[in-house]
XYZ file of N, CA and C in Angstrom:
342
model
N 83.528 12.828 -73.062
C 82.695 12.750 -74.073
C 81.541 13.496 -73.716
N 80.937 14.212 -74.786
C 79.709 14.936 -74.510
C 78.643 14.354 -75.391
N 77.486 14.229 -75.046
C 76.503 13.603 -75.995
C 75.826 14.805 -76.681
N 75.706 14.276 -78.098
C 74.995 15.076 -78.906
C 73.493 15.212 -78.693
N 72.972 16.383 -78.592
C 71.635 16.366 -78.624
C 70.934 16.360 -80.017
N 69.994 15.534 -79.887
C 69.179 15.104 -81.279
C 68.241 16.491 -81.636
N 68.239 16.790 -82.749
C 67.168 17.959 -82.901
C 66.187 17.102 -83.948
N 64.866 17.650 -83.907
C 63.844 17.177 -84.713
C 63.957 17.949 -86.006
N 64.241 17.285 -87.050
C 64.303 17.897 -88.242
C 63.024 18.047 -89.088
N 61.850 17.328 -88.484
C 60.587 17.549 -89.142
C 60.096 18.840 -88.836
N 58.824 19.090 -89.449
C 58.262 20.356 -89.090
C 57.392 20.271 -87.777
N 57.407 21.362 -87.144
C 56.645 21.540 -85.885
C 55.354 22.320 -86.141
N 54.528 22.432 -85.352
C 53.396 23.375 -85.350
C 54.034 24.883 -85.474
N 53.506 25.528 -86.446
C 53.834 26.937 -86.591
C 55.001 27.111 -87.403
N 55.779 26.204 -87.875
C 56.838 26.489 -88.673
C 56.442 25.937 -90.095
N 56.885 26.834 -91.159
C 56.719 26.333 -92.459
C 57.511 25.009 -92.970
N 57.136 24.470 -93.800
C 57.445 23.233 -94.336
C 58.922 23.594 -95.125
N 59.972 22.908 -95.068
C 61.139 23.024 -95.780
C 61.186 22.580 -97.274
N 60.118 21.718 -97.542
C 59.974 21.139 -98.874
C 59.634 22.147 -99.753
N 60.023 22.235 -101.113
C 59.519 23.120 -102.185
C 58.180 22.447 -102.731
N 57.389 23.559 -102.898
C 56.209 22.992 -103.632
C 56.507 22.815 -105.102
N 55.799 21.783 -105.583
C 56.186 21.457 -107.017
C 55.760 22.653 -107.895
N 56.525 22.835 -109.093
C 56.373 23.852 -109.805
C 54.949 23.701 -110.565
N 54.508 24.772 -111.366
C 53.246 24.667 -112.064
C 53.277 23.442 -113.114
N 52.225 22.647 -113.167
C 52.071 21.635 -113.925
C 51.463 22.004 -115.200
N 51.811 22.036 -116.344
C 50.980 22.448 -117.711
C 50.551 21.151 -118.209
N 49.121 21.068 -118.334
C 48.588 19.964 -118.923
C 48.688 19.991 -120.493
N 49.181 18.954 -120.966
C 49.283 18.592 -122.448
C 48.014 18.329 -122.948
N 47.540 18.876 -124.022
C 46.263 18.478 -124.626
C 46.411 16.989 -125.250
N 45.096 16.251 -125.104
C 45.187 15.059 -125.610
C 45.354 15.112 -127.241
N 45.884 14.017 -127.733
C 46.080 14.049 -129.286
C 44.494 14.007 -129.851
N 44.543 14.448 -131.180
C 43.310 14.689 -131.855
C 42.463 13.247 -131.926
N 43.247 12.151 -132.227
C 42.336 10.819 -132.231
C 41.764 10.533 -130.912
N 42.400 10.902 -129.817
C 41.765 10.517 -128.393
C 40.429 11.415 -128.280
N 40.635 12.802 -128.631
C 39.487 13.539 -128.252
C 38.251 13.251 -129.199
N 38.664 12.830 -130.442
C 37.517 12.297 -131.268
C 36.983 11.143 -130.582
N 37.662 9.958 -130.105
C 37.123 8.940 -129.308
C 36.245 9.274 -128.411
N 36.653 10.377 -127.326
C 35.793 10.783 -126.498
C 34.543 11.406 -126.900
N 34.482 12.079 -128.017
C 33.270 12.642 -128.561
C 32.345 11.388 -129.048
N 33.065 10.424 -129.783
C 32.229 9.304 -130.248
C 31.674 8.459 -129.174
N 32.377 8.295 -128.116
C 31.760 7.449 -126.870
C 30.692 8.196 -126.257
N 30.767 9.552 -126.276
C 29.536 10.405 -125.581
C 28.254 10.099 -126.679
N 28.539 10.256 -127.738
C 27.508 10.205 -128.877
C 26.979 8.729 -128.760
N 27.829 7.809 -128.832
C 27.338 6.190 -128.824
C 26.485 6.015 -127.391
N 26.908 6.610 -126.290
C 26.225 6.416 -125.026
C 25.015 7.268 -125.019
N 24.822 8.104 -125.709
C 23.584 9.013 -125.777
C 22.494 8.137 -126.522
N 23.078 7.819 -127.840
C 22.171 7.170 -128.713
C 21.583 5.703 -128.294
N 22.549 5.059 -127.634
C 22.214 3.718 -127.247
C 21.321 3.688 -126.258
N 21.445 4.669 -125.233
C 20.355 4.833 -124.144
C 19.033 5.278 -124.832
N 19.029 6.035 -125.708
C 17.826 6.336 -126.512
C 17.118 5.133 -127.011
N 18.061 4.312 -127.733
C 17.501 3.184 -128.418
C 17.026 2.315 -127.503
N 17.789 2.016 -126.340
C 17.162 1.055 -125.137
C 15.826 1.483 -124.497
N 15.636 2.625 -124.335
C 14.489 3.356 -124.005
C 13.250 2.872 -124.763
N 13.527 3.062 -126.193
C 12.547 2.940 -127.098
C 12.299 1.311 -127.379
N 13.098 0.524 -126.971
C 13.049 -0.927 -127.031
C 13.741 -1.377 -128.374
N 14.539 -0.545 -129.100
C 15.130 -0.885 -130.482
C 16.440 -1.529 -129.985
N 16.674 -2.682 -130.824
C 17.875 -3.290 -130.545
C 19.243 -2.551 -130.942
N 20.346 -2.492 -130.191
C 21.183 -1.562 -130.312
C 22.379 -2.377 -131.183
N 22.596 -1.883 -132.410
C 23.525 -2.655 -133.283
C 24.346 -1.427 -134.182
N 25.032 -1.668 -135.007
C 25.814 -0.907 -135.700
C 24.984 -0.177 -136.723
N 24.007 -0.920 -137.203
C 23.159 -0.331 -138.181
C 22.034 0.819 -137.757
N 21.725 0.339 -136.488
C 20.682 1.452 -135.829
C 21.413 2.642 -135.342
N 22.747 2.448 -134.770
C 23.489 3.473 -134.285
C 24.096 4.526 -135.378
N 24.563 3.896 -136.502
C 25.381 4.765 -137.379
C 24.870 6.008 -137.689
N 23.687 6.244 -138.146
C 23.166 7.444 -138.909
C 23.019 8.501 -137.745
N 22.533 8.175 -136.509
C 22.326 8.946 -135.414
C 23.506 9.492 -134.924
N 24.577 8.637 -134.671
C 25.726 8.839 -134.261
C 26.591 9.895 -135.133
N 26.579 9.707 -136.298
C 27.131 10.474 -137.378
C 26.515 11.939 -137.388
N 25.202 11.868 -137.165
C 24.540 13.160 -137.082
C 25.019 14.023 -135.907
N 25.140 13.385 -134.746
C 25.733 13.962 -133.498
C 27.053 14.503 -133.598
N 27.887 13.732 -134.497
C 29.294 14.074 -134.553
C 29.499 15.147 -135.890
N 28.263 15.676 -136.282
C 28.528 16.755 -137.116
C 29.068 16.223 -138.640
N 28.656 14.880 -138.853
C 28.850 14.472 -140.304
C 29.944 13.582 -140.307
N 30.828 13.366 -139.209
C 31.889 12.380 -139.338
C 31.587 11.200 -139.561
N 32.376 10.317 -140.191
C 32.027 9.045 -140.393
C 32.255 8.174 -139.025
N 31.186 7.261 -138.793
C 31.252 6.166 -137.636
C 31.242 4.918 -138.109
N 32.262 4.238 -137.641
C 32.368 2.777 -138.243
C 32.584 1.759 -136.991
N 32.443 0.507 -137.700
C 32.930 -0.587 -136.828
C 34.187 -0.350 -136.047
N 35.122 0.036 -136.546
C 36.423 0.179 -136.053
C 36.451 1.240 -134.789
N 35.656 2.199 -134.969
C 35.369 3.096 -133.796
C 34.888 2.263 -132.479
N 33.780 1.468 -132.795
C 33.239 0.644 -131.881
C 34.298 -0.130 -131.033
N 35.218 -0.898 -131.839
C 36.101 -1.854 -131.341
C 37.087 -0.885 -130.630
N 37.589 0.133 -131.159
C 38.486 0.988 -130.143
C 37.946 1.249 -128.937
N 36.618 1.653 -128.842
C 36.082 1.932 -127.625
C 35.998 0.904 -126.625
N 35.567 -0.309 -127.189
C 35.720 -1.486 -126.391
C 36.916 -1.934 -125.846
N 38.162 -1.574 -126.691
C 39.491 -1.959 -126.370
C 39.906 -1.123 -125.253
N 39.523 0.133 -125.231
C 39.967 1.215 -124.260
C 39.236 0.929 -122.746
N 37.856 0.693 -123.038
C 37.091 0.467 -121.779
C 36.215 -0.572 -121.907
N 36.560 -1.798 -121.787
C 35.830 -2.916 -122.130
C 34.532 -3.204 -121.037
N 34.660 -2.539 -119.938
C 33.636 -2.685 -118.919
C 32.492 -1.758 -119.364
N 32.539 -0.627 -120.019
C 31.491 0.231 -120.425
C 30.981 -0.091 -121.678
N 31.599 -0.712 -122.771
C 31.188 -1.033 -124.015
C 31.293 -2.483 -124.235
N 30.320 -3.228 -124.414
C 30.474 -4.710 -124.461
C 29.973 -4.925 -125.998
N 30.741 -5.602 -126.863
C 30.269 -6.040 -128.161
C 29.963 -7.339 -128.148
N 28.910 -7.669 -129.301
C 28.742 -9.156 -129.459
C 28.454 -9.369 -130.899
N 29.174 -10.243 -131.484
C 29.012 -10.500 -133.047
C 28.156 -11.812 -133.367
N 27.181 -11.491 -133.962
C 26.182 -12.654 -134.180
C 25.814 -12.706 -135.615
N 25.500 -14.028 -136.058
C 25.149 -14.190 -137.549
C 23.474 -13.927 -137.633
N 23.138 -13.199 -138.462
C 21.608 -12.999 -138.681
C 21.316 -13.343 -140.206
N 20.239 -14.018 -140.302
C 19.746 -14.411 -141.592
C 18.690 -13.667 -142.025
N 18.893 -13.355 -143.428
C 17.755 -12.350 -144.037
C 16.566 -13.151 -144.560
N 15.751 -12.632 -145.283
C 14.782 -13.476 -145.857
C 15.056 -14.394 -146.914
N 16.090 -14.033 -147.650
C 16.557 -15.100 -148.576
C 17.529 -16.237 -148.119
N 17.660 -16.226 -146.892
C 18.440 -17.462 -146.300
C 19.985 -16.915 -146.232
N 20.357 -15.645 -146.553
C 21.585 -15.259 -146.770
C 21.945 -14.820 -145.155
N 23.197 -15.134 -144.587
C 23.575 -14.959 -143.383
C 24.691 -13.822 -143.499
N 24.469 -12.904 -142.664
C 25.648 -11.796 -142.501
C 25.738 -11.539 -141.040
N 26.924 -10.972 -140.687
C 27.295 -10.697 -139.314
C 26.701 -9.546 -138.865
N 26.421 -9.325 -137.651
C 25.785 -8.039 -137.072
C 26.499 -7.732 -135.830
N 27.090 -6.591 -135.549
C 27.681 -6.389 -134.212
C 26.694 -5.798 -133.365
N 26.327 -6.222 -132.336
C 25.673 -5.588 -131.267
C 26.223 -5.029 -130.292
N 25.816 -4.133 -129.299
C 26.639 -3.652 -128.421
C 25.575 -3.338 -127.218
N 26.299 -3.119 -125.892
C 25.714 -2.745 -124.801
C 26.601 -1.698 -123.932
N 25.991 -0.534 -123.840
C 26.932 0.490 -123.212
C 26.283 0.779 -121.713
């Protein structure tokens, strides 16, 4: 019986790899709804930072007009804020609180921290 000599099948210095390089990957664009949310998140982050520097409470009422202006007139709603909070709960924190006006009527107000 003759002993078989083991050969090293791995690559050694100076030898090219026998594995194929993966083919070119084409990146698929994100759906429009996701790209819109990315734009909304950027606008909300910018506006909320500005409001915090000025000492103005950050809520939907104070954000709405400025964020819509930054988005080129697109509507900005509470639903968008909730979507952002669902996707990235660590960066967008929402708090719902009841606020009373001068007449004693209470209404809910959504405040946030980005």
